[in-house]
Coordinates of C-alpha atoms in Angstrom, one line a residue:
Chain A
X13 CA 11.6 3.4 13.3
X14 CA 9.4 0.5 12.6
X15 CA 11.0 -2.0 10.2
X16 CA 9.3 -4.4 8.3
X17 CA 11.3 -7.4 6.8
X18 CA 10.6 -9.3 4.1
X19 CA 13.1 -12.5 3.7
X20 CA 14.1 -12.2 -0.1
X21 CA 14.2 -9.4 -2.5
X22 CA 13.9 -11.2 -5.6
X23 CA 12.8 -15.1 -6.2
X24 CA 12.9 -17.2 -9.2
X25 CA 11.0 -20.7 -8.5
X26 CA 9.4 -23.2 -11.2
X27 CA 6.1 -23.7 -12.1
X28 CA 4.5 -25.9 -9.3
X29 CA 7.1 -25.3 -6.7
X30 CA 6.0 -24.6 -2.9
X31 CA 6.7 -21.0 -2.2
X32 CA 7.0 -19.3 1.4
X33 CA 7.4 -15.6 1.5
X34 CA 8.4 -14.3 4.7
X35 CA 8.0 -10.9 6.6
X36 CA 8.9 -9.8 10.0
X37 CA 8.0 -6.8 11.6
X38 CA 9.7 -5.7 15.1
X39 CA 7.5 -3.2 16.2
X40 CA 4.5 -5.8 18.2
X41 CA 2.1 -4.5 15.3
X42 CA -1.5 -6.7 15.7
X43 CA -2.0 -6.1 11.6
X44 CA 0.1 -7.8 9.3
X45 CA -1.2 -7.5 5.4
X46 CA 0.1 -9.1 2.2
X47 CA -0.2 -7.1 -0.9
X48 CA 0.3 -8.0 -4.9
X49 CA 1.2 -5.0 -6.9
X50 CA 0.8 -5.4 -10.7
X51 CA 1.4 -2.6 -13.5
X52 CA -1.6 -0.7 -13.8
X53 CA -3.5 -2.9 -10.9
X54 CA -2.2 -0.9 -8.3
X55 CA -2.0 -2.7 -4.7
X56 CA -4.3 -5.8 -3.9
X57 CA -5.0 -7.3 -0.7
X58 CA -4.6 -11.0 -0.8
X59 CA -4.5 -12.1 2.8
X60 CA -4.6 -9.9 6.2
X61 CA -4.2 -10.7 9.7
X62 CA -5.8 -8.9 12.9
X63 CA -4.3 -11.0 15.9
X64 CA -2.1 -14.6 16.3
X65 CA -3.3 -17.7 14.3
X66 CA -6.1 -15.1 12.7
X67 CA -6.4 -14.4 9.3
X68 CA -9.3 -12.6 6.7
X69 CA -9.3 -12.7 3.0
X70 CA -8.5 -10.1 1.0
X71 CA -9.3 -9.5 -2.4
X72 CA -7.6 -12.2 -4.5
X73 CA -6.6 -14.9 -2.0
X74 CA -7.1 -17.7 -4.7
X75 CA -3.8 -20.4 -4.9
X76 CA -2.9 -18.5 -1.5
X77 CA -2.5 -19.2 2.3
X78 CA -1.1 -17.8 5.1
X79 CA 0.3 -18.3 8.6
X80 CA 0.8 -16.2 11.7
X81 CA 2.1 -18.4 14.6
X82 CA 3.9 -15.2 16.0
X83 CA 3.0 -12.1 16.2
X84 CA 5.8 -10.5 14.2
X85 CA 6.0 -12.8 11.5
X86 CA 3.5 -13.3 8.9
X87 CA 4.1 -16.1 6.4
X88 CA 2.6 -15.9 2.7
X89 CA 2.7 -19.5 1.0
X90 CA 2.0 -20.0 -2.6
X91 CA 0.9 -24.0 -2.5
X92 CA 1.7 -24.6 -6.1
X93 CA 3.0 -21.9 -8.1
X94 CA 2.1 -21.3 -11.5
X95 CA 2.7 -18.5 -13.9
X96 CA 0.4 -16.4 -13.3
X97 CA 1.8 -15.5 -9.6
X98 CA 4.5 -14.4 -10.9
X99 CA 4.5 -10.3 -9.0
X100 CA 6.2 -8.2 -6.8
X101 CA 4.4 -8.9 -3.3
X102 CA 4.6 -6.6 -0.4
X103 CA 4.3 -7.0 3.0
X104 CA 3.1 -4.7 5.5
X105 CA 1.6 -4.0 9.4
X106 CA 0.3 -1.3 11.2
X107 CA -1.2 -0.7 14.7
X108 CA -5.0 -0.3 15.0
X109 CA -6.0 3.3 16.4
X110 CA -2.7 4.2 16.3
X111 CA 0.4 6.0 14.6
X112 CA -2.5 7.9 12.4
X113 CA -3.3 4.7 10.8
X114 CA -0.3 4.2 9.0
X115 CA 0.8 1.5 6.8
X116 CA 4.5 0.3 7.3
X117 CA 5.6 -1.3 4.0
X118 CA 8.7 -4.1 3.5
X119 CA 10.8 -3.6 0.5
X120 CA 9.0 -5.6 -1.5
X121 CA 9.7 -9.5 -2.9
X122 CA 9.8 -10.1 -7.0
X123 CA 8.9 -13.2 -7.4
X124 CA 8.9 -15.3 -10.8
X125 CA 7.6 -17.7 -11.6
X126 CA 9.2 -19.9 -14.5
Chain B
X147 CA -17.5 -2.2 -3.3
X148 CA -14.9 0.2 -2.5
X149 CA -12.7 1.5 -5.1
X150 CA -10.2 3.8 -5.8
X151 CA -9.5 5.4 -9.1
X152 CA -6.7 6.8 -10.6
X153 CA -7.5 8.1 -13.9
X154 CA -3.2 8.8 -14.5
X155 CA -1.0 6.1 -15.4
X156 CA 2.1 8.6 -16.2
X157 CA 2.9 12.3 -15.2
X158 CA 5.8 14.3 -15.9
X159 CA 6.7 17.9 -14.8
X160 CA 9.5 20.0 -15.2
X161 CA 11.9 20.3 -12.1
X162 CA 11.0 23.3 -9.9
X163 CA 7.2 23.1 -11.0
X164 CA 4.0 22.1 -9.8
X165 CA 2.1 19.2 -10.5
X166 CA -1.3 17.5 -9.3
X167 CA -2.3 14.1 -9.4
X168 CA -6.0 13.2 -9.6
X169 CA -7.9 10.6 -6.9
X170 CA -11.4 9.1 -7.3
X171 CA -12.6 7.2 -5.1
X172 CA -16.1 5.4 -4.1
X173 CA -18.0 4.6 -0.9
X174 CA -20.9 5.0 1.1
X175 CA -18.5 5.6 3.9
X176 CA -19.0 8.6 6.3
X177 CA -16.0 8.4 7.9
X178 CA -12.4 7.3 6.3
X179 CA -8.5 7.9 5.8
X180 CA -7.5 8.9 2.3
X181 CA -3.9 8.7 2.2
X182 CA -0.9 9.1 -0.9
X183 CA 1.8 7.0 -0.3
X184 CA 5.3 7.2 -2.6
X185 CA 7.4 4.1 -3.9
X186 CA 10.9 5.2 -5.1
X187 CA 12.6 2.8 -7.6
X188 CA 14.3 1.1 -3.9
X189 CA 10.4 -0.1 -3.6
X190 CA 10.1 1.6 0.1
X191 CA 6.6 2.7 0.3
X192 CA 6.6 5.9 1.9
X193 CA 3.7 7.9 3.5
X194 CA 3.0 11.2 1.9
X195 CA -0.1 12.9 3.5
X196 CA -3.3 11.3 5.0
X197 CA -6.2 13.4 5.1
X198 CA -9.3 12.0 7.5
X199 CA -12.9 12.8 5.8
X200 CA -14.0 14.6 9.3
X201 CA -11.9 17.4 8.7
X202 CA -12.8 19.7 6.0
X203 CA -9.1 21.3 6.3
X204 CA -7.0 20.1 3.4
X205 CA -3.8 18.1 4.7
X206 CA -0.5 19.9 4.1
X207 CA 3.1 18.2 4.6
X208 CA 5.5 20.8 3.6
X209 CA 5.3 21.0 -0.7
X210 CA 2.5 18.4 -0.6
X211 CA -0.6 19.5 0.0
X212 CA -4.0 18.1 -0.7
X213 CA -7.6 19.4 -2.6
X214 CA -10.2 16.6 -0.6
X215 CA -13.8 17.0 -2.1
X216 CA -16.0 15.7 -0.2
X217 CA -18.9 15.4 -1.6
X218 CA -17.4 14.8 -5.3
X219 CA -15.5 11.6 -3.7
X220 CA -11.9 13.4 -4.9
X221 CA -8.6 13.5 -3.7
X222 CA -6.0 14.9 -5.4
X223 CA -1.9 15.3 -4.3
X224 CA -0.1 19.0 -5.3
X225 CA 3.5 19.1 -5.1
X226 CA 4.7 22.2 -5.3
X227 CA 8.6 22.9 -6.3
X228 CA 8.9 19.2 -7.6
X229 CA 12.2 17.7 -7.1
X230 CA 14.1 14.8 -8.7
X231 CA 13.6 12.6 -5.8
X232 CA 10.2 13.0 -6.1
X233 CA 10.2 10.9 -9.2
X234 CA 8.2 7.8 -8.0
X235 CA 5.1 5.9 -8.2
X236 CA 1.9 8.0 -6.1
X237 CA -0.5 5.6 -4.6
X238 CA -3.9 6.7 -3.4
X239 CA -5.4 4.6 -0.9
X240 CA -8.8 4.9 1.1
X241 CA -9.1 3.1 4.2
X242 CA -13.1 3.4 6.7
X243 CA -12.1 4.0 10.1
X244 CA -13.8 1.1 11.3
X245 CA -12.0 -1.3 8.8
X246 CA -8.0 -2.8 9.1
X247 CA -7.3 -2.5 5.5
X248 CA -6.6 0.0 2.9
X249 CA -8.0 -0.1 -0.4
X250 CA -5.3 1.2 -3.3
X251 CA -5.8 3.1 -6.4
X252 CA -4.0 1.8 -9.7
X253 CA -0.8 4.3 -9.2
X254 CA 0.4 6.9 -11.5
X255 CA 4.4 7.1 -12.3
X256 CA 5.6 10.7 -11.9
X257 CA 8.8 12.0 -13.7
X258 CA 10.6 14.8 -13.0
X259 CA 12.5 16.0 -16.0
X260 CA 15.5 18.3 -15.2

């Protein structure tokens, strides 16, 4: 089974900290996508990735980057965190064409943000 | 833009009994996923049933089955026989076949009551 890793299941930083989230996937996936899930916002895109070193927007990258320098890691980094970040983020790849297009979803990271 | 709706922020059903959840969505897409995906309270999203628009069969996975409308842009989940661990949160998501990333619907929280 693919497995998708995601380095810490809950996070507590301060307001202005420097924040890396990381996630791992072991299964040579090209796609790797970080997601924001809010109550009653659903799932939203903030960053995705299609191959090494490249990287689209998503839907809410704002106070975001990102960093693939391998293929099975993909690196979410909040620059200076503030409040409003505070959100369970989820990571996830998949394989273009393949495996009926599925999305393979990490456990999730809560961060807050204090 | 692409969106998907999902008019239900709560469901409940009794244990052994059916329920449907309701999927909007809106594009000017011919051809696209639609998928449901499940997150238990452990946060492990979970693929459900993916449907692609091409195929005017609705998608059945054992007691999940699909009603995809086409032309009305709907796609709604039917469990059949629910069971407690299908209490969750149900996310719709609608993904082109020529685009990486999947577009989510709000959610809707579905409890099972015994």
């Amino acid at each position: 089974d693919v497995k998708v890793t995601q380095s810490s299941r809950y996070l507590v930083k301060r307001t202005g900290e420097k924040v890396f989230l990381e996630c791992v996937q072991d299964m040579d996936h090209e796609n790797m996508f970080w997601y924001r899930q809010d109550p009653g916002l659903g799932l939203r895109l903030i960053y995705f990735s299609y191959d090494v070193k490249m990287k689209e927007k998503g839907d809410i990258p704002e106070g975001y980057s990102v960093s693939r320098e391998k293929k099975e890691r993909f690196s979410l980094i909040l620059e200076s965190a503030s409040t409003n970040q505070t959100s369970m983020y989820l990571c996830a790849s998949s394989a273009p064409g393949q495996l009926n297009e599925k999305l393979f979803f990490g456990s999730g990271t809560q961060l807050s943000v204090l | 833009a692409q969106t998907v709706t999902q008019s239900q922020p709560e469901m409940s059903v009794q244990e052994a009994e059916t329920v449907t959840l309701s999927c909007t969505y809106d594009t000017s897409e011919s051809d696209y996923y639609l998928f449901w995906y499940k997150q238990p309270p452990s946060r492990q999203m979970i693929l459900v049933i993916r449907q692609e628009a091409y195929k005017q069969q609705n998608a059945t996975e054992n007691r999940f089955s699909v009603n995809f409308q086409k032309a009305a842009k709907s796609f709604s989940l039917k469990i059949s026989d629910s069971q407690l661990g299908d209490a969750a949160m149900y996310f719709c998501a609608y993904k082109p076949r020529a685009a990486q990333k999947l577009v989510f619907g709000q959610g809707t929280r579905l409890t099972i009551n015994p």
